[in-house]
PDB file of C-alpha atoms and ligand atoms in Angstrom:
ATOM      1  CA  MET U 112     -19.746 -21.830   9.317  1.00  0.00           C
ATOM      2  CA  ILE U 113     -23.242 -20.514   8.594  1.00  0.00           C
ATOM      3  CA  ASP U 114     -24.196 -21.184   4.996  1.00  0.00           C
ATOM      4  CA  LYS U 115     -25.029 -17.970   3.222  1.00  0.00           C
ATOM      5  CA  VAL U 116     -28.116 -17.493   1.062  1.00  0.00           C
ATOM      6  CA  ALA U 117     -28.236 -16.431  -2.585  1.00  0.00           C
ATOM      7  CA  LEU U 118     -31.391 -15.388  -4.402  1.00  0.00           C
ATOM      8  CA  ILE U 119     -31.048 -15.770  -8.153  1.00  0.00           C
ATOM      9  CA  THR U 120     -33.841 -14.524 -10.391  1.00  0.00           C
ATOM     10  CA  GLY U 121     -34.515 -16.566 -13.511  1.00  0.00           C
ATOM     11  CA  ALA U 122     -32.551 -19.545 -12.214  1.00  0.00           C
ATOM     12  CA  SER U 123     -34.610 -22.246 -13.929  1.00  0.00           C
ATOM     13  CA  ARG U 124     -32.674 -22.045 -17.191  1.00  0.00           C
ATOM     14  CA  GLY U 125     -29.638 -20.610 -18.945  1.00  0.00           C
ATOM     15  CA  ILE U 126     -27.270 -18.234 -17.192  1.00  0.00           C
ATOM     16  CA  GLY U 127     -29.283 -18.112 -13.962  1.00  0.00           C
ATOM     17  CA  ARG U 128     -29.263 -21.892 -13.708  1.00  0.00           C
ATOM     18  CA  GLY U 129     -25.480 -21.929 -14.164  1.00  0.00           C
ATOM     19  CA  ILE U 130     -25.099 -19.269 -11.456  1.00  0.00           C
ATOM     20  CA  ALA U 131     -27.308 -21.181  -8.997  1.00  0.00           C
ATOM     21  CA  LEU U 132     -25.399 -24.440  -9.499  1.00  0.00           C
ATOM     22  CA  ALA U 133     -22.046 -22.689  -9.077  1.00  0.00           C
ATOM     23  CA  LEU U 134     -23.152 -20.849  -5.918  1.00  0.00           C
ATOM     24  CA  ALA U 135     -24.506 -24.076  -4.454  1.00  0.00           C
ATOM     25  CA  GLY U 136     -20.998 -25.461  -5.016  1.00  0.00           C
ATOM     26  CA  GLU U 137     -19.743 -22.554  -2.878  1.00  0.00           C
ATOM     27  CA  ARG U 138     -22.091 -23.662  -0.051  1.00  0.00           C
ATOM     28  CA  PHE U 139     -24.695 -20.993  -0.689  1.00  0.00           C
ATOM     29  CA  ARG U 140     -28.261 -22.074  -0.060  1.00  0.00           C
ATOM     30  CA  CYS U 141     -30.125 -20.974  -3.173  1.00  0.00           C
ATOM     31  CA  VAL U 142     -33.487 -19.383  -3.808  1.00  0.00           C
ATOM     32  CA  ILE U 143     -34.307 -20.478  -7.342  1.00  0.00           C
ATOM     33  CA  ASN U 144     -36.762 -18.068  -8.900  1.00  0.00           C
ATOM     34  CA  TYR U 145     -38.608 -18.703 -12.153  1.00  0.00           C
ATOM     35  CA  ALA U 146     -41.611 -17.277 -14.026  1.00  0.00           C
ATOM     36  CA  SER U 147     -43.372 -20.206 -15.722  1.00  0.00           C
ATOM     37  CA  ASN U 148     -41.099 -23.217 -16.169  1.00  0.00           C
ATOM     38  CA  ALA U 149     -41.632 -25.068 -12.881  1.00  0.00           C
ATOM     39  CA  VAL U 150     -40.208 -28.351 -14.187  1.00  0.00           C
ATOM     40  CA  ALA U 151     -36.878 -26.764 -15.096  1.00  0.00           C
ATOM     41  CA  ALA U 152     -36.718 -24.951 -11.745  1.00  0.00           C
ATOM     42  CA  GLU U 153     -37.373 -28.190  -9.818  1.00  0.00           C
ATOM     43  CA  GLU U 154     -34.599 -29.904 -11.790  1.00  0.00           C
ATOM     44  CA  VAL U 155     -32.133 -27.262 -10.626  1.00  0.00           C
ATOM     45  CA  ARG U 156     -33.279 -27.748  -7.008  1.00  0.00           C
ATOM     46  CA  GLU U 157     -32.916 -31.537  -7.316  1.00  0.00           C
ATOM     47  CA  GLN U 158     -29.449 -31.214  -8.801  1.00  0.00           C
ATOM     48  CA  ILE U 159     -28.368 -28.967  -5.919  1.00  0.00           C
ATOM     49  CA  GLU U 160     -29.862 -31.278  -3.297  1.00  0.00           C
ATOM     50  CA  GLN U 161     -28.303 -34.376  -4.857  1.00  0.00           C
ATOM     51  CA  ALA U 162     -24.925 -32.669  -4.516  1.00  0.00           C
ATOM     52  CA  GLY U 163     -25.609 -32.085  -0.814  1.00  0.00           C
ATOM     53  CA  GLY U 164     -26.707 -28.439  -1.045  1.00  0.00           C
ATOM     54  CA  GLY U 165     -29.897 -26.650  -0.069  1.00  0.00           C
ATOM     55  CA  ALA U 166     -32.368 -24.821  -2.276  1.00  0.00           C
ATOM     56  CA  ILE U 167     -35.960 -23.703  -2.550  1.00  0.00           C
ATOM     57  CA  VAL U 168     -37.938 -22.893  -5.669  1.00  0.00           C
ATOM     58  CA  VAL U 169     -40.144 -19.789  -5.801  1.00  0.00           C
ATOM     59  CA  ARG U 170     -42.374 -18.826  -8.707  1.00  0.00           C
ATOM     60  CA  ALA U 171     -42.542 -15.067  -9.078  1.00  0.00           C
ATOM     61  CA  ASP U 172     -42.852 -12.767 -12.067  1.00  0.00           C
ATOM     62  CA  ILE U 173     -40.308 -10.110 -11.179  1.00  0.00           C
ATOM     63  CA  SER U 174     -42.215  -7.501 -13.182  1.00  0.00           C
ATOM     64  CA  VAL U 175     -45.125  -7.754 -10.699  1.00  0.00           C
ATOM     65  CA  ALA U 176     -44.871  -5.997  -7.317  1.00  0.00           C
ATOM     66  CA  ALA U 177     -46.912  -8.593  -5.379  1.00  0.00           C
ATOM     67  CA  ASP U 178     -44.757 -11.396  -6.829  1.00  0.00           C
ATOM     68  CA  ARG U 179     -41.556  -9.629  -5.800  1.00  0.00           C
ATOM     69  CA  ARG U 180     -42.842  -9.278  -2.238  1.00  0.00           C
ATOM     70  CA  HIS U 181     -43.835 -12.965  -2.233  1.00  0.00           C
ATOM     71  CA  LEU U 182     -40.348 -13.901  -3.464  1.00  0.00           C
ATOM     72  CA  VAL U 183     -38.583 -11.949  -0.716  1.00  0.00           C
ATOM     73  CA  ASP U 184     -41.039 -13.046   2.005  1.00  0.00           C
ATOM     74  CA  THR U 185     -40.623 -16.713   1.055  1.00  0.00           C
ATOM     75  CA  ALA U 186     -36.827 -16.435   1.036  1.00  0.00           C
ATOM     76  CA  MET U 187     -36.815 -14.707   4.427  1.00  0.00           C
ATOM     77  CA  ASP U 188     -39.337 -17.160   5.948  1.00  0.00           C
ATOM     78  CA  SER U 189     -37.249 -20.101   4.711  1.00  0.00           C
ATOM     79  CA  PHE U 190     -33.729 -18.902   5.448  1.00  0.00           C
ATOM     80  CA  GLY U 191     -33.972 -15.674   7.484  1.00  0.00           C
ATOM     81  CA  ARG U 192     -31.356 -13.878   5.376  1.00  0.00           C
ATOM     82  CA  ILE U 193     -30.295 -12.991   1.834  1.00  0.00           C
ATOM     83  CA  ASP U 194     -26.541 -12.509   1.394  1.00  0.00           C
ATOM     84  CA  LEU U 195     -26.379 -12.283  -2.360  1.00  0.00           C
ATOM     85  CA  LEU U 196     -28.983 -11.076  -4.834  1.00  0.00           C
ATOM     86  CA  VAL U 197     -28.345 -11.887  -8.483  1.00  0.00           C
ATOM     87  CA  ASN U 198     -30.661  -9.925 -10.766  1.00  0.00           C
ATOM     88  CA  ASN U 199     -30.425 -12.268 -13.729  1.00  0.00           C
ATOM     89  CA  ALA U 200     -33.968 -12.807 -15.068  1.00  0.00           C
ATOM     90  CA  GLY U 201     -34.596 -11.047 -18.327  1.00  0.00           C
ATOM     91  CA  ILE U 202     -36.386 -11.344 -21.635  1.00  0.00           C
ATOM     92  CA  THR U 203     -35.356 -10.451 -25.133  1.00  0.00           C
ATOM     93  CA  SER U 204     -37.374  -7.948 -27.128  1.00  0.00           C
ATOM     94  CA  PRO U 205     -40.607  -9.731 -28.141  1.00  0.00           C
ATOM     95  CA  GLY U 206     -40.764  -9.693 -31.940  1.00  0.00           C
ATOM     96  CA  ARG U 207     -37.442  -7.886 -32.343  1.00  0.00           C
ATOM     97  CA  ALA U 208     -39.047  -5.105 -34.391  1.00  0.00           C
ATOM     98  CA  ASP U 209     -37.112  -2.349 -36.129  1.00  0.00           C
ATOM     99  CA  LEU U 210     -36.921   0.925 -34.201  1.00  0.00           C
ATOM    100  CA  LEU U 211     -39.381   2.569 -36.617  1.00  0.00           C
ATOM    101  CA  GLU U 212     -41.939  -0.210 -36.094  1.00  0.00           C
ATOM    102  CA  ALA U 213     -41.352  -1.045 -32.422  1.00  0.00           C
ATOM    103  CA  ALA U 214     -44.509  -1.511 -30.353  1.00  0.00           C
ATOM    104  CA  GLU U 215     -45.282   0.165 -27.054  1.00  0.00           C
ATOM    105  CA  GLU U 216     -46.449  -3.158 -25.604  1.00  0.00           C
ATOM    106  CA  SER U 217     -43.036  -4.755 -26.186  1.00  0.00           C
ATOM    107  CA  PHE U 218     -41.304  -1.690 -24.707  1.00  0.00           C
ATOM    108  CA  ASP U 219     -43.421  -1.827 -21.542  1.00  0.00           C
ATOM    109  CA  ARG U 220     -42.853  -5.563 -21.078  1.00  0.00           C
ATOM    110  CA  VAL U 221     -39.107  -5.380 -21.529  1.00  0.00           C
ATOM    111  CA  MET U 222     -38.791  -2.380 -19.205  1.00  0.00           C
ATOM    112  CA  ALA U 223     -40.980  -4.012 -16.543  1.00  0.00           C
ATOM    113  CA  THR U 224     -39.010  -7.283 -16.589  1.00  0.00           C
ATOM    114  CA  ASN U 225     -35.466  -6.156 -17.299  1.00  0.00           C
ATOM    115  CA  LEU U 226     -35.355  -2.851 -15.414  1.00  0.00           C
ATOM    116  CA  LYS U 227     -38.305  -2.068 -13.118  1.00  0.00           C
ATOM    117  CA  GLY U 228     -38.312  -5.593 -11.633  1.00  0.00           C
ATOM    118  CA  PRO U 229     -34.599  -5.592 -10.710  1.00  0.00           C
ATOM    119  CA  PHE U 230     -34.849  -2.021  -9.381  1.00  0.00           C
ATOM    120  CA  PHE U 231     -37.657  -2.662  -6.928  1.00  0.00           C
ATOM    121  CA  LEU U 232     -36.420  -6.144  -6.025  1.00  0.00           C
ATOM    122  CA  SER U 233     -33.027  -4.630  -5.172  1.00  0.00           C
ATOM    123  CA  GLN U 234     -34.776  -1.989  -3.070  1.00  0.00           C
ATOM    124  CA  LEU U 235     -36.724  -4.647  -1.115  1.00  0.00           C
ATOM    125  CA  ILE U 236     -33.702  -6.880  -0.581  1.00  0.00           C
ATOM    126  CA  ALA U 237     -31.310  -4.019   0.225  1.00  0.00           C
ATOM    127  CA  ARG U 238     -33.635  -3.100   3.110  1.00  0.00           C
ATOM    128  CA  GLN U 239     -33.443  -6.685   4.384  1.00  0.00           C
ATOM    129  CA  MET U 240     -29.655  -6.675   4.034  1.00  0.00           C
ATOM    130  CA  ILE U 241     -29.330  -3.407   5.951  1.00  0.00           C
ATOM    131  CA  ALA U 242     -31.530  -4.810   8.732  1.00  0.00           C
ATOM    132  CA  GLY U 243     -29.344  -7.946   8.864  1.00  0.00           C
ATOM    133  CA  ILE U 244     -26.185  -5.840   9.094  1.00  0.00           C
ATOM    134  CA  GLU U 245     -27.647  -3.594  11.810  1.00  0.00           C
ATOM    135  CA  LYS U 246     -28.741  -6.630  13.838  1.00  0.00           C
ATOM    136  CA  GLY U 247     -25.200  -7.958  13.517  1.00  0.00           C
ATOM    137  CA  PHE U 248     -25.842 -11.312  11.832  1.00  0.00           C
ATOM    138  CA  GLN U 249     -24.872 -10.306   8.308  1.00  0.00           C
ATOM    139  CA  GLN U 250     -21.651  -8.906   6.848  1.00  0.00           C
ATOM    140  CA  ALA U 251     -20.897  -7.608   3.368  1.00  0.00           C
ATOM    141  CA  PRO U 252     -23.948  -8.853   1.475  1.00  0.00           C
ATOM    142  CA  LYS U 253     -23.802  -8.137  -2.242  1.00  0.00           C
ATOM    143  CA  ILE U 254     -25.925  -7.423  -5.297  1.00  0.00           C
ATOM    144  CA  VAL U 255     -24.996  -8.506  -8.831  1.00  0.00           C
ATOM    145  CA  ASN U 256     -26.814  -7.277 -11.923  1.00  0.00           C
ATOM    146  CA  ILE U 257     -26.559  -9.268 -15.141  1.00  0.00           C
ATOM    147  CA  THR U 258     -26.667  -6.691 -17.918  1.00  0.00           C
ATOM    148  CA  SER U 259     -25.386  -7.265 -21.459  1.00  0.00           C
ATOM    149  CA  ILE U 260     -23.114  -5.881 -24.140  1.00  0.00           C
ATOM    150  CA  SER U 261     -26.448  -4.391 -25.295  1.00  0.00           C
ATOM    151  CA  ALA U 262     -25.965  -1.801 -22.537  1.00  0.00           C
ATOM    152  CA  TYR U 263     -23.670  -0.041 -25.038  1.00  0.00           C
ATOM    153  CA  ALA U 264     -23.949  -1.884 -28.401  1.00  0.00           C
ATOM    154  CA  ALA U 265     -26.858  -0.470 -30.421  1.00  0.00           C
ATOM    155  CA  SER U 266     -29.106  -3.126 -32.003  1.00  0.00           C
ATOM    156  CA  VAL U 267     -31.814  -1.259 -33.899  1.00  0.00           C
ATOM    157  CA  ASN U 268     -34.126  -4.286 -33.923  1.00  0.00           C
ATOM    158  CA  ARG U 269     -34.366  -4.451 -30.120  1.00  0.00           C
ATOM    159  CA  GLY U 270     -34.031  -0.910 -28.885  1.00  0.00           C
ATOM    160  CA  ASP U 271     -36.152  -1.595 -25.802  1.00  0.00           C
ATOM    161  CA  TYR U 272     -33.753  -4.349 -24.680  1.00  0.00           C
ATOM    162  CA  CYS U 273     -30.708  -2.089 -25.178  1.00  0.00           C
ATOM    163  CA  ILE U 274     -32.318   0.803 -23.275  1.00  0.00           C
ATOM    164  CA  ALA U 275     -33.324  -1.494 -20.394  1.00  0.00           C
ATOM    165  CA  LYS U 276     -29.790  -2.908 -20.130  1.00  0.00           C
ATOM    166  CA  ALA U 277     -28.245   0.587 -20.258  1.00  0.00           C
ATOM    167  CA  GLY U 278     -30.655   1.526 -17.460  1.00  0.00           C
ATOM    168  CA  LEU U 279     -29.667  -1.548 -15.449  1.00  0.00           C
ATOM    169  CA  SER U 280     -26.059  -0.482 -15.834  1.00  0.00           C
ATOM    170  CA  MET U 281     -26.840   2.935 -14.289  1.00  0.00           C
ATOM    171  CA  MET U 282     -28.922   1.168 -11.650  1.00  0.00           C
ATOM    172  CA  THR U 283     -25.761  -0.688 -10.618  1.00  0.00           C
ATOM    173  CA  GLN U 284     -23.960   2.612 -10.101  1.00  0.00           C
ATOM    174  CA  LEU U 285     -26.868   4.106  -8.167  1.00  0.00           C
ATOM    175  CA  PHE U 286     -27.203   1.206  -5.749  1.00  0.00           C
ATOM    176  CA  ALA U 287     -23.414   0.963  -5.423  1.00  0.00           C
ATOM    177  CA  ALA U 288     -23.235   4.626  -4.414  1.00  0.00           C
ATOM    178  CA  ARG U 289     -26.172   4.365  -2.012  1.00  0.00           C
ATOM    179  CA  LEU U 290     -25.278   1.093  -0.298  1.00  0.00           C
ATOM    180  CA  ALA U 291     -21.502   1.501   0.142  1.00  0.00           C
ATOM    181  CA  GLU U 292     -21.932   3.020   3.608  1.00  0.00           C
ATOM    182  CA  TYR U 293     -23.417  -0.289   4.778  1.00  0.00           C
ATOM    183  CA  GLY U 294     -20.667  -2.402   3.259  1.00  0.00           C
ATOM    184  CA  ILE U 295     -22.941  -3.698   0.504  1.00  0.00           C
ATOM    185  CA  ASN U 296     -21.043  -3.844  -2.794  1.00  0.00           C
ATOM    186  CA  VAL U 297     -22.935  -3.852  -6.078  1.00  0.00           C
ATOM    187  CA  TYR U 298     -21.535  -5.225  -9.328  1.00  0.00           C
ATOM    188  CA  GLU U 299     -22.497  -5.377 -12.978  1.00  0.00           C
ATOM    189  CA  ILE U 300     -21.641  -8.457 -15.005  1.00  0.00           C
ATOM    190  CA  ARG U 301     -21.892  -7.759 -18.721  1.00  0.00           C
ATOM    191  CA  PRO U 302     -22.147 -11.004 -20.712  1.00  0.00           C
ATOM    192  CA  GLY U 303     -21.521 -11.163 -24.437  1.00  0.00           C
ATOM    193  CA  VAL U 304     -22.990 -13.842 -26.673  1.00  0.00           C
ATOM    194  CA  ILE U 305     -23.900 -16.761 -24.421  1.00  0.00           C
ATOM    195  CA  GLU U 306     -25.356 -20.077 -25.582  1.00  0.00           C
ATOM    196  CA  THR U 307     -28.803 -20.368 -23.940  1.00  0.00           C
ATOM    197  CA  ASP U 308     -32.471 -20.705 -24.919  1.00  0.00           C
ATOM    198  CA  MET U 309     -32.524 -16.919 -25.384  1.00  0.00           C
ATOM    199  CA  THR U 310     -29.941 -17.030 -28.176  1.00  0.00           C
ATOM    200  CA  SER U 311     -30.986 -20.370 -29.760  1.00  0.00           C
ATOM    201  CA  PRO U 312     -33.214 -18.657 -32.385  1.00  0.00           C
ATOM    202  CA  VAL U 313     -30.202 -16.622 -33.610  1.00  0.00           C
ATOM    203  CA  LYS U 314     -27.615 -19.403 -33.325  1.00  0.00           C
ATOM    204  CA  ALA U 315     -26.729 -19.597 -37.025  1.00  0.00           C
ATOM    205  CA  LYS U 316     -26.238 -15.821 -37.225  1.00  0.00           C
ATOM    206  CA  TYR U 317     -23.847 -15.781 -34.259  1.00  0.00           C
ATOM    207  CA  ASP U 318     -22.026 -18.971 -35.343  1.00  0.00           C
ATOM    208  CA  LYS U 319     -21.066 -17.075 -38.479  1.00  0.00           C
ATOM    209  CA  LEU U 320     -20.207 -13.803 -36.738  1.00  0.00           C
ATOM    210  CA  ILE U 321     -18.023 -15.568 -34.165  1.00  0.00           C
ATOM    211  CA  ALA U 322     -16.219 -17.549 -36.882  1.00  0.00           C
ATOM    212  CA  GLU U 323     -15.602 -14.243 -38.703  1.00  0.00           C
ATOM    213  CA  GLY U 324     -13.997 -12.669 -35.608  1.00  0.00           C
ATOM    214  CA  LEU U 325     -16.799 -10.877 -33.737  1.00  0.00           C
ATOM    215  CA  THR U 326     -14.933 -11.662 -30.522  1.00  0.00           C
ATOM    216  CA  PRO U 327     -11.164 -12.037 -30.003  1.00  0.00           C
ATOM    217  CA  ILE U 328     -11.902 -15.270 -28.110  1.00  0.00           C
ATOM    218  CA  LYS U 329     -13.565 -17.199 -30.920  1.00  0.00           C
ATOM    219  CA  ARG U 330     -16.267 -19.197 -29.191  1.00  0.00           C
ATOM    220  CA  TRP U 331     -19.734 -18.888 -27.713  1.00  0.00           C
ATOM    221  CA  GLY U 332     -19.856 -17.936 -24.064  1.00  0.00           C
ATOM    222  CA  ARG U 333     -21.336 -20.442 -21.653  1.00  0.00           C
ATOM    223  CA  ALA U 334     -23.474 -20.006 -18.554  1.00  0.00           C
ATOM    224  CA  GLU U 335     -20.502 -21.297 -16.540  1.00  0.00           C
ATOM    225  CA  ASP U 336     -18.342 -18.409 -17.795  1.00  0.00           C
ATOM    226  CA  VAL U 337     -20.785 -15.938 -16.254  1.00  0.00           C
ATOM    227  CA  ALA U 338     -21.188 -18.086 -13.140  1.00  0.00           C
ATOM    228  CA  LYS U 339     -17.431 -17.988 -12.488  1.00  0.00           C
ATOM    229  CA  ALA U 340     -17.517 -14.182 -12.350  1.00  0.00           C
ATOM    230  CA  VAL U 341     -20.395 -14.363  -9.861  1.00  0.00           C
ATOM    231  CA  VAL U 342     -18.420 -16.857  -7.774  1.00  0.00           C
ATOM    232  CA  ALA U 343     -15.455 -14.440  -7.599  1.00  0.00           C
ATOM    233  CA  ILE U 344     -17.804 -11.782  -6.228  1.00  0.00           C
ATOM    234  CA  ALA U 345     -19.528 -14.232  -3.889  1.00  0.00           C
ATOM    235  CA  ARG U 346     -16.122 -15.270  -2.481  1.00  0.00           C
ATOM    236  CA  ASP U 347     -15.490 -11.584  -1.711  1.00  0.00           C
ATOM    237  CA  LEU U 348     -12.472 -11.415  -4.000  1.00  0.00           C
ATOM    238  CA  LEU U 349     -13.306  -7.839  -5.074  1.00  0.00           C
ATOM    239  CA  PRO U 350     -13.849  -6.165  -1.689  1.00  0.00           C
ATOM    240  CA  PHE U 351     -12.559  -2.687  -2.667  1.00  0.00           C
ATOM    241  CA  SER U 352     -14.566  -2.522  -5.905  1.00  0.00           C
ATOM    242  CA  THR U 353     -18.169  -1.449  -6.179  1.00  0.00           C
ATOM    243  CA  GLY U 354     -20.230  -0.280  -9.141  1.00  0.00           C
ATOM    244  CA  GLU U 355     -17.662  -2.229 -11.147  1.00  0.00           C
ATOM    245  CA  VAL U 356     -18.369  -3.704 -14.581  1.00  0.00           C
ATOM    246  CA  ILE U 357     -17.048  -7.194 -15.290  1.00  0.00           C
ATOM    247  CA  ASN U 358     -17.136  -8.007 -18.986  1.00  0.00           C
ATOM    248  CA  VAL U 359     -17.699 -11.707 -19.695  1.00  0.00           C
ATOM    249  CA  ASP U 360     -17.760 -11.385 -23.448  1.00  0.00           C
ATOM    250  CA  GLY U 361     -14.710 -13.039 -25.020  1.00  0.00           C
ATOM    251  CA  GLY U 362     -13.218  -9.572 -25.473  1.00  0.00           C
ATOM    252  CA  TYR U 363     -16.129  -8.217 -27.546  1.00  0.00           C
ATOM    253  CA  HIS U 364     -15.809  -4.798 -25.909  1.00  0.00           C
ATOM    254  CA  LEU U 365     -12.221  -4.238 -27.110  1.00  0.00           C
ATOM    255  CA  ARG U 366     -11.805  -1.605 -29.789  1.00  0.00           C
ATOM    256  CA  ARG U 367      -9.573  -2.995 -32.497  1.00  0.00           C
ATOM    257  CA  LEU U 368      -7.869  -1.506 -35.513  1.00  0.00           C
TER     258      LEU U 368
HETATM  259  P1  NAP C 154     -33.061 -17.616 -20.869  1.00  0.00           P
HETATM  260  O1  NAP C 154     -32.297 -18.838 -21.236  1.00  0.00           O
HETATM  261  O2  NAP C 154     -34.172 -17.158 -21.753  1.00  0.00           O
HETATM  262  O3  NAP C 154     -33.603 -17.795 -19.368  1.00  0.00           O
HETATM  263  C1  NAP C 154     -34.355 -16.745 -18.810  1.00  0.00           C
HETATM  264  C2  NAP C 154     -34.624 -17.040 -17.360  1.00  0.00           C
HETATM  265  O4  NAP C 154     -35.326 -15.902 -16.799  1.00  0.00           O
HETATM  266  C3  NAP C 154     -35.531 -18.236 -17.149  1.00  0.00           C
HETATM  267  O5  NAP C 154     -35.163 -18.860 -15.954  1.00  0.00           O
HETATM  268  C4  NAP C 154     -36.912 -17.592 -17.032  1.00  0.00           C
HETATM  269  O6  NAP C 154     -37.832 -18.371 -16.262  1.00  0.00           O
HETATM  270  C5  NAP C 154     -36.570 -16.325 -16.279  1.00  0.00           C
HETATM  271  N1  NAP C 154     -37.555 -15.247 -16.439  1.00  0.00           N
HETATM  272  C6  NAP C 154     -37.964 -14.654 -17.584  1.00  0.00           C
HETATM  273  N2  NAP C 154     -38.874 -13.700 -17.305  1.00  0.00           N
HETATM  274  C7  NAP C 154     -39.036 -13.698 -15.957  1.00  0.00           C
HETATM  275  C8  NAP C 154     -39.858 -12.963 -15.068  1.00  0.00           C
HETATM  276  N3  NAP C 154     -40.703 -12.019 -15.491  1.00  0.00           N
HETATM  277  N4  NAP C 154     -39.782 -13.238 -13.736  1.00  0.00           N
HETATM  278  C9  NAP C 154     -38.939 -14.199 -13.278  1.00  0.00           C
HETATM  279  N5  NAP C 154     -38.144 -14.930 -14.082  1.00  0.00           N
HETATM  280  C10 NAP C 154     -38.200 -14.677 -15.409  1.00  0.00           C
HETATM  281  O7  NAP C 154     -32.079 -16.344 -20.749  1.00  0.00           O
HETATM  282  P2  NAP C 154     -30.498 -16.271 -20.525  1.00  0.00           P
HETATM  283  O8  NAP C 154     -29.850 -16.249 -21.841  1.00  0.00           O
HETATM  284  O9  NAP C 154     -30.072 -17.243 -19.497  1.00  0.00           O
HETATM  285  O10 NAP C 154     -30.403 -14.779 -19.949  1.00  0.00           O
HETATM  286  C11 NAP C 154     -30.300 -14.497 -18.554  1.00  0.00           C
HETATM  287  C12 NAP C 154     -29.935 -13.027 -18.403  1.00  0.00           C
HETATM  288  O11 NAP C 154     -28.707 -12.764 -19.062  1.00  0.00           O
HETATM  289  C13 NAP C 154     -30.955 -12.071 -19.012  1.00  0.00           C
HETATM  290  O12 NAP C 154     -31.078 -10.922 -18.209  1.00  0.00           O
HETATM  291  C14 NAP C 154     -30.328 -11.709 -20.343  1.00  0.00           C
HETATM  292  O13 NAP C 154     -30.766 -10.462 -20.798  1.00  0.00           O
HETATM  293  C15 NAP C 154     -28.878 -11.703 -19.972  1.00  0.00           C
HETATM  294  N6  NAP C 154     -27.971 -11.891 -21.094  1.00  0.00           N
HETATM  295  C16 NAP C 154     -28.036 -12.982 -21.886  1.00  0.00           C
HETATM  296  C17 NAP C 154     -27.141 -13.110 -22.943  1.00  0.00           C
HETATM  297  C18 NAP C 154     -27.137 -14.295 -23.875  1.00  0.00           C
HETATM  298  O14 NAP C 154     -26.418 -14.235 -24.892  1.00  0.00           O
HETATM  299  N7  NAP C 154     -27.856 -15.358 -23.604  1.00  0.00           N
HETATM  300  C19 NAP C 154     -26.192 -12.104 -23.173  1.00  0.00           C
HETATM  301  C20 NAP C 154     -26.141 -11.010 -22.349  1.00  0.00           C
HETATM  302  C21 NAP C 154     -27.042 -10.913 -21.299  1.00  0.00           C
HETATM  303  P3  NAP C 154     -38.770 -19.537 -16.947  1.00  0.00           P
HETATM  304  O15 NAP C 154     -37.857 -20.730 -17.134  1.00  0.00           O
HETATM  305  O16 NAP C 154     -39.821 -19.774 -15.933  1.00  0.00           O
HETATM  306  O17 NAP C 154     -39.256 -18.979 -18.243  1.00  0.00           O
END
C-alpha cells in the first residue's frame, strides 16, 4: 500500500499537533507546518519518526503567498502528492478588543491568517489534487477546515475571529461544491472549547463556564477529540458527505430549554 500524504497547517502545537500524530498513526506521511516555533515542530516530527512514521517540517506563514507556495512546493518535492489538506493554523484576535474599539490591524491579521491563507492554500493544493487524479495516481483526496463554534456564536470582544471563522465555514461549502466533480470531498470540523495554548489565557473563565453547564458534556475538549474526527474523514468513512459540518464541541451547539 502506498502511504498517503497529509499536510497539516499549524501542526507544531495544539489541535494541529494532535491531528498530525493521529494521522501518522493511520500511516499518513505528514507535512508539519508551523510559523515560528521550530522546536515544537521538530518534536512532532521526532515523535512520528520514533513511532515508525514519516514526516517533514516546513516553516511557512500561511498568510503570505510566497510562503504558501514554498509549503506546497516542498511537500510536492518531498512526497509527490498531497492526499489530505487540513487547514488548521489560526490565531485568536490579538488584544481581544470590544467591537467598538477593535483595530483595523488586528482585523487584517486575523483575516489574512484564518481566512485568506486557507482559501489560497486550498486553491493551490486543489490544483495539485486534480492533477494527481487526472494522472491516475490519486483517488478521493480531501480537504478539512478547522473552524470553530465562533462561526456562529457571537463574541463581541473578538469580532474579527468570528467573522473569519464564519467565512471559513462558507469557504468549506464553496470548495465542496466546486471540487465534488473530481471526487474531492471537503469537510468542516467545528471545535468547541479545546484545551491548548490558545485557550490557556482564558482557562479560569472556561473552567467556571463548563462547571456551570456551558456544554452538555461537562469537560474541556482535547486535541485528540478533534483528531479523531479528522481520522474518520481520512479513513474515508464519510464518502457520500461533502460540505458537511462535524461539531466537536461537547454538545455546545444544542439549543436547550
Ligand atoms: P494554538 O495552540 O495557538 O496553535 C496554533 C498553531 O498554528 C501553532 O502550530 C502555530 O505555529 C500555528 N500558526 C499560527 N499562525 C500561523 C501562520 N500564520 N502560519 C502557519 N502556522 C501558524 O491553537 P489551537 O488551539 O491548536 O487552534 C488550532 C485551530 O483550531 C485554530 O484555527 C483555532 O482557531 C481553532 N480552534 C481552536 C479552539 C480552541 O478552543 N483551542 C476552538 C475552536 C477552534 P507556531 O507553533 O509556529 O506558533
